[in-house]
CSV table of C-alpha atoms in Angstrom, one decimal:
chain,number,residue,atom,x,y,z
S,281,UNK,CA,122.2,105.7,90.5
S,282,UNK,CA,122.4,107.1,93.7
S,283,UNK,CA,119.5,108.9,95.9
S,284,UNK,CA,120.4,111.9,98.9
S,285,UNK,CA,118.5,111.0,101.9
S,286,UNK,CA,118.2,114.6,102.8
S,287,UNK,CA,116.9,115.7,99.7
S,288,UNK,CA,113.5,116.8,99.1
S,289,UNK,CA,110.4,114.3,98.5
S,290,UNK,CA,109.8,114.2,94.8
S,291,UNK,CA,107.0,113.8,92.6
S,292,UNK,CA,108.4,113.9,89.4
S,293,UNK,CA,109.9,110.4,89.0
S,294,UNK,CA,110.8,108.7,85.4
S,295,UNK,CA,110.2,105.6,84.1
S,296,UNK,CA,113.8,105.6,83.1
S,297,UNK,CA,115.1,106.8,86.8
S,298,UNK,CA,112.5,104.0,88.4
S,299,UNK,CA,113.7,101.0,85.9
S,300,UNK,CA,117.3,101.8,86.5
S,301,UNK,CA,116.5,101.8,90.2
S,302,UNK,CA,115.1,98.2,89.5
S,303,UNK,CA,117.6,96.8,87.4
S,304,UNK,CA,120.8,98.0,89.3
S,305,UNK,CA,122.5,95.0,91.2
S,306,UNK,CA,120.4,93.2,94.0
S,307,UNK,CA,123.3,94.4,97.2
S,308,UNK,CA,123.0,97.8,95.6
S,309,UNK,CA,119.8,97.9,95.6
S,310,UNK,CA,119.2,96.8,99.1
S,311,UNK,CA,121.9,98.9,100.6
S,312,UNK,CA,120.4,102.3,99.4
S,313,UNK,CA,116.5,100.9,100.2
S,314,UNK,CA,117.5,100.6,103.9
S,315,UNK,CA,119.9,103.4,103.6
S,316,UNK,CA,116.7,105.6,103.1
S,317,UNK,CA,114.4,103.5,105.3
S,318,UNK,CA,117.2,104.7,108.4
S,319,UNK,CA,116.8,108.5,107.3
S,320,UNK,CA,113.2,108.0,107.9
S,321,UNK,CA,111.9,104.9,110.2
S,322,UNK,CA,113.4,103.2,113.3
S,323,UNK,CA,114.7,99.9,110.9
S,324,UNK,CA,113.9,97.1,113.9
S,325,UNK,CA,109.8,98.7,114.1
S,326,UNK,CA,107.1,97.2,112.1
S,327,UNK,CA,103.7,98.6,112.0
S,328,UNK,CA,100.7,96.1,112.9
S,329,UNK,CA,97.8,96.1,111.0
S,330,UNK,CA,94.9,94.1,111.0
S,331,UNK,CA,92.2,93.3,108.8
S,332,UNK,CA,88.5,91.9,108.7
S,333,UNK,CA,86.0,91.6,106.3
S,334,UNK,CA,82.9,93.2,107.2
S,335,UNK,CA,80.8,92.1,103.7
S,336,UNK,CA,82.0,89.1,102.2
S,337,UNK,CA,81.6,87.7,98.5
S,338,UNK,CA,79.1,89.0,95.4
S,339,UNK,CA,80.7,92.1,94.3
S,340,UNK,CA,79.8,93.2,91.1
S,341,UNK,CA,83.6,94.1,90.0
S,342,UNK,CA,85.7,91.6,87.6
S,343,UNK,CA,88.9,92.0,89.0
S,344,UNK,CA,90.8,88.8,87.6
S,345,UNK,CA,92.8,88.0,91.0
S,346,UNK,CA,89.8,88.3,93.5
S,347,UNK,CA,87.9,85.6,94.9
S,348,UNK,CA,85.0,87.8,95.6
S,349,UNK,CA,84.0,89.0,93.2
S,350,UNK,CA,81.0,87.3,91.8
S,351,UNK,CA,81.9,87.3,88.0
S,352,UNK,CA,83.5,83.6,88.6
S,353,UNK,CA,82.4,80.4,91.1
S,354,UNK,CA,85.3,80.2,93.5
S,355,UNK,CA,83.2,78.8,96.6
S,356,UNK,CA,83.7,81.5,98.5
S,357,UNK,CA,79.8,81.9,100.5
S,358,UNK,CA,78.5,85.8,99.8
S,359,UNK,CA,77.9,87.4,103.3
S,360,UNK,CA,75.8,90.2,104.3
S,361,UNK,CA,77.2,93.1,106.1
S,362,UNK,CA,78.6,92.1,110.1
S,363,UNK,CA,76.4,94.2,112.9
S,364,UNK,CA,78.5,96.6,114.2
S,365,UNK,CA,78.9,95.0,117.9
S,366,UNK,CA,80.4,91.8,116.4
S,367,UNK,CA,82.9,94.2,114.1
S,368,UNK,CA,84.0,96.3,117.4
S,369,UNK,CA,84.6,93.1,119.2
S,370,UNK,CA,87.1,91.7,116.6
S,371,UNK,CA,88.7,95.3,117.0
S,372,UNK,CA,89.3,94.4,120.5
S,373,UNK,CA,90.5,91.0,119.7
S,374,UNK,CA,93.0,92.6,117.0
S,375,UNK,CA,94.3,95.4,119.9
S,376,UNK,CA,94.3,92.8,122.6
S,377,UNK,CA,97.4,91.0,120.6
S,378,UNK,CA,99.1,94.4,119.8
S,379,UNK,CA,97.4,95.4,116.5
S,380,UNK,CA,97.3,99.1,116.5
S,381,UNK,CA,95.3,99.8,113.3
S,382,UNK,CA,92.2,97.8,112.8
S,383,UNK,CA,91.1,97.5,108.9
S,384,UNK,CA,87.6,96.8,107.8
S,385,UNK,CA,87.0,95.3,103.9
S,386,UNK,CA,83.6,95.0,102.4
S,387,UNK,CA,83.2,93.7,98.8
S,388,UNK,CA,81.6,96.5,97.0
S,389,UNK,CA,81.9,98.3,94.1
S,390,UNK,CA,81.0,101.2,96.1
S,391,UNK,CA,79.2,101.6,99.8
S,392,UNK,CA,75.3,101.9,99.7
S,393,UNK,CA,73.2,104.5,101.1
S,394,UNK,CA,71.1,102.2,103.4
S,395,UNK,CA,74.5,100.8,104.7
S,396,UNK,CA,76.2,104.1,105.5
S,397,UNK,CA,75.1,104.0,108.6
S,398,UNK,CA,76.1,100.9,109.8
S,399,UNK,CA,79.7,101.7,108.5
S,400,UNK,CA,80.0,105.2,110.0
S,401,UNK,CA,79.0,103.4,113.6
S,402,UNK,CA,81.8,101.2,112.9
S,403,UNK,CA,84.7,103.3,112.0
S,404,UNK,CA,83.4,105.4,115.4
S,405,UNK,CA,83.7,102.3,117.9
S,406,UNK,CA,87.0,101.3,116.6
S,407,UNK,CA,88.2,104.4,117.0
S,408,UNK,CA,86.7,105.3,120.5
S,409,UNK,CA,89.2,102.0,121.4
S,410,UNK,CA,92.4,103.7,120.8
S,411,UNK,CA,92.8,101.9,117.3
S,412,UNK,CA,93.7,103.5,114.2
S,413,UNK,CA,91.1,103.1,111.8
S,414,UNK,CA,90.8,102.1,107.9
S,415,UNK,CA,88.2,101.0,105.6
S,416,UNK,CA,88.1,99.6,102.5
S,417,UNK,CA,84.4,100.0,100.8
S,418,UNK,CA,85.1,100.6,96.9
S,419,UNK,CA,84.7,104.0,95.1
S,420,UNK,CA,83.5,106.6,97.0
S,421,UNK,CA,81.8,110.0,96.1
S,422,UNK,CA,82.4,113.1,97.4
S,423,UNK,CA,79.3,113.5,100.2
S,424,UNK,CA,80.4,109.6,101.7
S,425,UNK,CA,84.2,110.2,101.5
S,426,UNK,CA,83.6,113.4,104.2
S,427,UNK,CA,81.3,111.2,106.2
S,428,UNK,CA,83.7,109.1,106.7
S,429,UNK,CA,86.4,112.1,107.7
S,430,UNK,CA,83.6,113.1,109.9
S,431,UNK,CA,83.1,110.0,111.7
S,432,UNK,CA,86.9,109.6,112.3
S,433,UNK,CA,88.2,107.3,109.5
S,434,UNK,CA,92.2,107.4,109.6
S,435,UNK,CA,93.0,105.7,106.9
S,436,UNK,CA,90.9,104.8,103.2
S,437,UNK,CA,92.3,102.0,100.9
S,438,UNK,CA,91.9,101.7,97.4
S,439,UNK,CA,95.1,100.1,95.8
S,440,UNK,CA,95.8,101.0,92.1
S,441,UNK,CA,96.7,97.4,91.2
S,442,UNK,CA,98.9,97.8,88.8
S,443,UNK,CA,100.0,100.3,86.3
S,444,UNK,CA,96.8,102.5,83.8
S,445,UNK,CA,98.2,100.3,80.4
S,446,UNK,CA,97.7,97.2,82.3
S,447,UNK,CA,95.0,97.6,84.3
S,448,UNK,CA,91.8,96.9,81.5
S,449,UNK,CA,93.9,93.5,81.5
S,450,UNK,CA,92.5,93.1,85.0
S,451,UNK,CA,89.6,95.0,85.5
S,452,UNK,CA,87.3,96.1,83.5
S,453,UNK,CA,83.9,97.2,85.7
S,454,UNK,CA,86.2,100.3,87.0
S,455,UNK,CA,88.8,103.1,85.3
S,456,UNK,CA,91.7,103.7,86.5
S,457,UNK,CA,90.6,107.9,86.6
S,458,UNK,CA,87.9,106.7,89.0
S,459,UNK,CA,90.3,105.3,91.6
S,460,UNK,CA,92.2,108.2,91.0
S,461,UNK,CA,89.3,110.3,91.6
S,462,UNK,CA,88.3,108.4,95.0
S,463,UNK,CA,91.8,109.3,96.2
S,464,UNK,CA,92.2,112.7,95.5
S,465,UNK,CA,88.3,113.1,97.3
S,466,UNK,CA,90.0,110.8,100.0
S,467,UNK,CA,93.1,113.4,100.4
S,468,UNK,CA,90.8,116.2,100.3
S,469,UNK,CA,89.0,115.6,103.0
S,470,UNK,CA,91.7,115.4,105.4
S,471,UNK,CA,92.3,111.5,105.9
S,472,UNK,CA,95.2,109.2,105.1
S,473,UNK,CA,95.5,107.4,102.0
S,474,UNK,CA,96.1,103.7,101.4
S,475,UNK,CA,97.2,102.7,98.2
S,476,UNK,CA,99.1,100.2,96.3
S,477,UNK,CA,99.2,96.8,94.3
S,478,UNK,CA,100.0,93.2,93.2
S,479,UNK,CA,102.8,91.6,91.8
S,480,UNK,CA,102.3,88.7,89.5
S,481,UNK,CA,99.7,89.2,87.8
S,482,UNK,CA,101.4,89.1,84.3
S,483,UNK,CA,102.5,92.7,84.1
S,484,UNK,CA,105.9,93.6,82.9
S,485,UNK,CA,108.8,95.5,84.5
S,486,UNK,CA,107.3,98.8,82.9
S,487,UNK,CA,104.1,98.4,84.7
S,488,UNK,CA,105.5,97.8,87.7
S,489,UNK,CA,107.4,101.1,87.6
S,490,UNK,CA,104.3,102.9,86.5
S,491,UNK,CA,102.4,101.8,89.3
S,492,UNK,CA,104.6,102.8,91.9
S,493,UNK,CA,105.3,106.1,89.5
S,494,UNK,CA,101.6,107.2,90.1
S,495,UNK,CA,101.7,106.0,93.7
S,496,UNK,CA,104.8,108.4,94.4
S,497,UNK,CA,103.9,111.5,91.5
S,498,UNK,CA,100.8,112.1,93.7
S,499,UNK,CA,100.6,115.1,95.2
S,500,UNK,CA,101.6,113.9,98.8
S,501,UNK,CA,102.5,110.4,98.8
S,502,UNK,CA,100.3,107.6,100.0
S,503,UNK,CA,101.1,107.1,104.0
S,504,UNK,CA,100.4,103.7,103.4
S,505,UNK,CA,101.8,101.8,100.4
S,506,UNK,CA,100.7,97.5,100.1
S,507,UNK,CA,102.3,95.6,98.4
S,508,UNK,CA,100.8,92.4,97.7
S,509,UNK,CA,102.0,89.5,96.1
S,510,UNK,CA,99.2,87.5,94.2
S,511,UNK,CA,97.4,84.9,96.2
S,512,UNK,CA,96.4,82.1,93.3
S,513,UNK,CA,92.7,81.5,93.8
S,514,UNK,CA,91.1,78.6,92.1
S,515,UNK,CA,88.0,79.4,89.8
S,516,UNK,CA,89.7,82.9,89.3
S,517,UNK,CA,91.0,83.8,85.8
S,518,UNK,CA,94.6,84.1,87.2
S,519,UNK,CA,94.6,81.0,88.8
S,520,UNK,CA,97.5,79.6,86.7
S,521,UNK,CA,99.3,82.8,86.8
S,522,UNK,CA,103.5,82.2,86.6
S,523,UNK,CA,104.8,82.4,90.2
S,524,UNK,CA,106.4,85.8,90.7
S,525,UNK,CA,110.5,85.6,91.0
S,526,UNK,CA,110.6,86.3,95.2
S,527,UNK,CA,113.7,88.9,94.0
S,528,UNK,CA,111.9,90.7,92.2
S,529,UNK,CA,108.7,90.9,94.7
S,530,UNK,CA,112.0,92.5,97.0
S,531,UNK,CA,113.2,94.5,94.5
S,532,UNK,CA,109.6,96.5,94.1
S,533,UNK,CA,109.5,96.3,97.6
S,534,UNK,CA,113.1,98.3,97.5
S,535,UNK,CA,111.9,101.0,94.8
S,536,UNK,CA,108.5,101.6,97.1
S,537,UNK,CA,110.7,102.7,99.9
S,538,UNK,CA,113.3,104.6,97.4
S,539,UNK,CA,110.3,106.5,95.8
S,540,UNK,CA,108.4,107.2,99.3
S,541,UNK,CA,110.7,107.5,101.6
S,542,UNK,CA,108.1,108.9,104.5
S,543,UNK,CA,105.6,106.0,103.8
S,544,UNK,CA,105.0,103.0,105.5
S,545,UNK,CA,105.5,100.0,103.1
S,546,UNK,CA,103.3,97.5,104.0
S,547,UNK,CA,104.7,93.5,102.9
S,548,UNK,CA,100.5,92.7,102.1
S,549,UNK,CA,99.2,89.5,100.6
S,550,UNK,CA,101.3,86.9,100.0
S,551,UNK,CA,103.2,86.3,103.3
S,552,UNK,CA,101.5,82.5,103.7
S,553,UNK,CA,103.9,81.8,100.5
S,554,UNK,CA,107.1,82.9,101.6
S,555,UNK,CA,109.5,81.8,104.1
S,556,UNK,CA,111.0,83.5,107.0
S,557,UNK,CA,114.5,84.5,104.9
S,558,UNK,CA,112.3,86.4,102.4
S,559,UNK,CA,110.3,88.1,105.0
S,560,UNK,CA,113.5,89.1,106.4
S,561,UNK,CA,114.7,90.5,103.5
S,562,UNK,CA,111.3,92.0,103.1
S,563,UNK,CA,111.8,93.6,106.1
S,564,UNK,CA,115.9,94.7,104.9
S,565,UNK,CA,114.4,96.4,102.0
S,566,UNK,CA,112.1,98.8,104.0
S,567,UNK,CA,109.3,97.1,104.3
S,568,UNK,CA,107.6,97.9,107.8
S,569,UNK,CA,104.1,97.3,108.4
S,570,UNK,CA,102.2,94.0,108.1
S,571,UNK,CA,99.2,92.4,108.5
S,572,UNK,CA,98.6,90.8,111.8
S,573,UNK,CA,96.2,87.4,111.7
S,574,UNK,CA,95.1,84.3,110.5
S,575,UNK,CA,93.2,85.8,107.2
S,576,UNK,CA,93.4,88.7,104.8
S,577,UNK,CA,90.0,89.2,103.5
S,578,UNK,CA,89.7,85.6,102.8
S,579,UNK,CA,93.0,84.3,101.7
S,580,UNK,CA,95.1,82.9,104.1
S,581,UNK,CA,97.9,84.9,106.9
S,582,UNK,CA,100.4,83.5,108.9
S,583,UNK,CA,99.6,83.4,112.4
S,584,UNK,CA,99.8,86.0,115.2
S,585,UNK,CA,102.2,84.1,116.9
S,586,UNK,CA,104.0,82.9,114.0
S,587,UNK,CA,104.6,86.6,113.1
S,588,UNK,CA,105.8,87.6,116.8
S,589,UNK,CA,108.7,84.7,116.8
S,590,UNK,CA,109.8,85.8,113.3
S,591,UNK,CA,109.5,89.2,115.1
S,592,UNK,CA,112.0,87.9,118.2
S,593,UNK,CA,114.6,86.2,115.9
S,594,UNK,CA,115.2,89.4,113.7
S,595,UNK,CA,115.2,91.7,116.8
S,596,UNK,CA,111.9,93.2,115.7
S,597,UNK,CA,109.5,94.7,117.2
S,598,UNK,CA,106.3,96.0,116.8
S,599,UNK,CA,105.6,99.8,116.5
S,600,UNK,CA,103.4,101.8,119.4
S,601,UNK,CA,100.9,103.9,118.8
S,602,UNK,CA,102.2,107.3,120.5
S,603,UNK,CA,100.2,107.0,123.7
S,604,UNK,CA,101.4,103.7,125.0
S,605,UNK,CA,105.4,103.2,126.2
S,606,UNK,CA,107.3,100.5,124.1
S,607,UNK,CA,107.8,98.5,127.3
S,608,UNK,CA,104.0,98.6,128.2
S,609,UNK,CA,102.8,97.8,124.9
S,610,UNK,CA,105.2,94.8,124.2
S,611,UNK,CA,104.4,93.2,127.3
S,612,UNK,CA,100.6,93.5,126.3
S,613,UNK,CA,101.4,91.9,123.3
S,614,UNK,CA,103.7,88.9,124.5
S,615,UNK,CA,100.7,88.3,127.7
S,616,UNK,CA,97.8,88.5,125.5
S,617,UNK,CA,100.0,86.0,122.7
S,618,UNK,CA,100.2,83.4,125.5
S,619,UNK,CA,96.4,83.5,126.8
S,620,UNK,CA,95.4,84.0,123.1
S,621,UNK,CA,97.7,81.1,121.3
S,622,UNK,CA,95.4,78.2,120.6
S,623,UNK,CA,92.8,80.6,119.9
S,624,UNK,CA,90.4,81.3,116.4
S,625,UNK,CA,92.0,85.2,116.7
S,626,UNK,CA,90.6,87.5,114.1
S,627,UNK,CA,88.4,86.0,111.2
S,628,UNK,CA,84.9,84.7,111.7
S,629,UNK,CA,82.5,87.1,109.6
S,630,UNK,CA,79.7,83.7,109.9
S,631,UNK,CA,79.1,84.4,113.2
């Protein structure tokens, strides 16, 4: 099965087109994943993400991979919502190291009125720092989802998780139709979308293309796609889930960039599990934007600097925001990586 680079974007994809995509050799695979990702992306630029949760713990969803989520005693201590000052000075942390999209998470099933507010002072102060900006906050109606537009809000992510016949296997405090709703209110007002899943959650080769079938059949395609591989949380109902086959994590990262070719694939949660080789086959497959820091949420990251020799050895680099010159912005990085190295960089929501 072969795709044209040139052609059109489509969103009208198969389950029969997407599981032949998957199960055609590995090389083959590979070969026409980066053969797209050249049509489309610069294939030695990753974009750099990071991410920081504003609200941590006690959410009121049951989503069966998530250590926040209050329906199960994994430790994790609930936080309230960060003041705004301490969230805009993590953003500066995040674009002092090179980060040029700064992501804020807060465990809700959906934002409250009284804390609005708060969140719409955020999104503005990242933004007035030159940093793209993306929230994560739950479902949203239609009045907060043009707030945010209004207040400057790039990017909104609400992932999918996994395909609509598997997904009451996961969660059952949300419908599928409602995060389908949030993102067509999200697309409608004018910002970017955000939008993925996780692999290894016990869904089958079928879900896996239906995900990624109702990620690319969308009107416009996400501009944003995560991929995350599950991070095993104790005291979580998947905590003994089977370890996913790292091929196969490849291979969906290969259909992702088949299916939307004009998307940024992000390689998500997971990364502290897997060596450099599969990062850099990650990375081969189309994958190309990460997240930059020591914690996702609340489950562990590789390192800033970890990331930025990985970076060096594959002849990587980081991608620039429009406004800054390659050459300026990867000396900021590699300065602000020596003062910065022994440092706590992104993560402290206690303080």
């Amino acid at each position: 099965m072969s795709a044209s680079i040139n052609a059109n974007l489509r969103h009208d994809w198969t389950l029969s087109e997407v599981k032949a995509l998957f199960t055609q050799p590995f090389n083959d695979l590979l070969f026409q994943a980066q053969t797209v990702h050249r049509a489309h992306f610069d294939a030695n630029r990753v974009q750099v993400s990071t991410l920081l949760s504003i609200k941590t713990g006690a959410c009121p969803e049951d989503c069966k991979y998530c250590p926040q989520s209050g329906h199960y005693n994994t430790g994790l201590e609930k936080e309230k919502l960060m003041q705004v000052q301490q969230v805009l000075e993590e953003a500066a942390r995040a674009k002092s190291i090179g980060s040029t999209r700064f992501c804020m998470g807060a465990a809700w099933k959906h934002p409250s009125a009284k804390d609005m507010p708060y969140v719409l002072e955020m999104v503005k102060g990242v933004k007035a720092m030159g940093l793209e900006t993306c929230m994560t906050l739950g479902r949203l109606d239609m009045d907060q989802t043009q707030a945010l537009a209004d207040a400057g809000l790039d990017y909104y992510n609400h992932n999918l998780d996994t395909s609509p016949d598997f997904y009451t296997s996961i969660i059952t405090t949300r419908t599928y139709s409602e995060r389908l709703q949030t993102l067509a209110y999200v697309r409608d007002s004018g910002m970017k979308i955000c939008s993925g899943g996780i692999l290894g959650m016990g869904e089958s080769l079928d879900d896996r293309a239906n995900l990624l079938i109702q990620l690319a059949n969308l009107p416009e395609h996400p501009e944003s796609v995560p991929i995350n591989m599950l991070v095993k949380v104790a005291g979580t109902p998947l905590e003994n889930a089977e370890d996913i086959d790292p091929f196969d994590f490849i291979r969906m990262l290969a259909v992702a960039r088949i299916l939307m070719p004009q998307s940024h694939v992000r390689l998500s949660a997971g990364r502290e599990a897997m060596n450099d080789q599969m990062q850099a086959l990650a990375f081969f497959a189309g994958a190309n934007s990460i997240f930059y820091g020591d914690k996702l949420l609340t489950t562990a990251n590789p390192q800033s600097d970890k990331d930025m020799q990985l970076f060096s050895r594959l002849g990587i680099q980081p991608e620039a925001r429009e406004e800054h010159s390659d050459e300026v912005h990867q000396a900021a990085i590699e300065q602000a990586l020596v003062e910065q190295k022994s440092s706590a960089l992104f993560y402290d929501a206690t303080v």
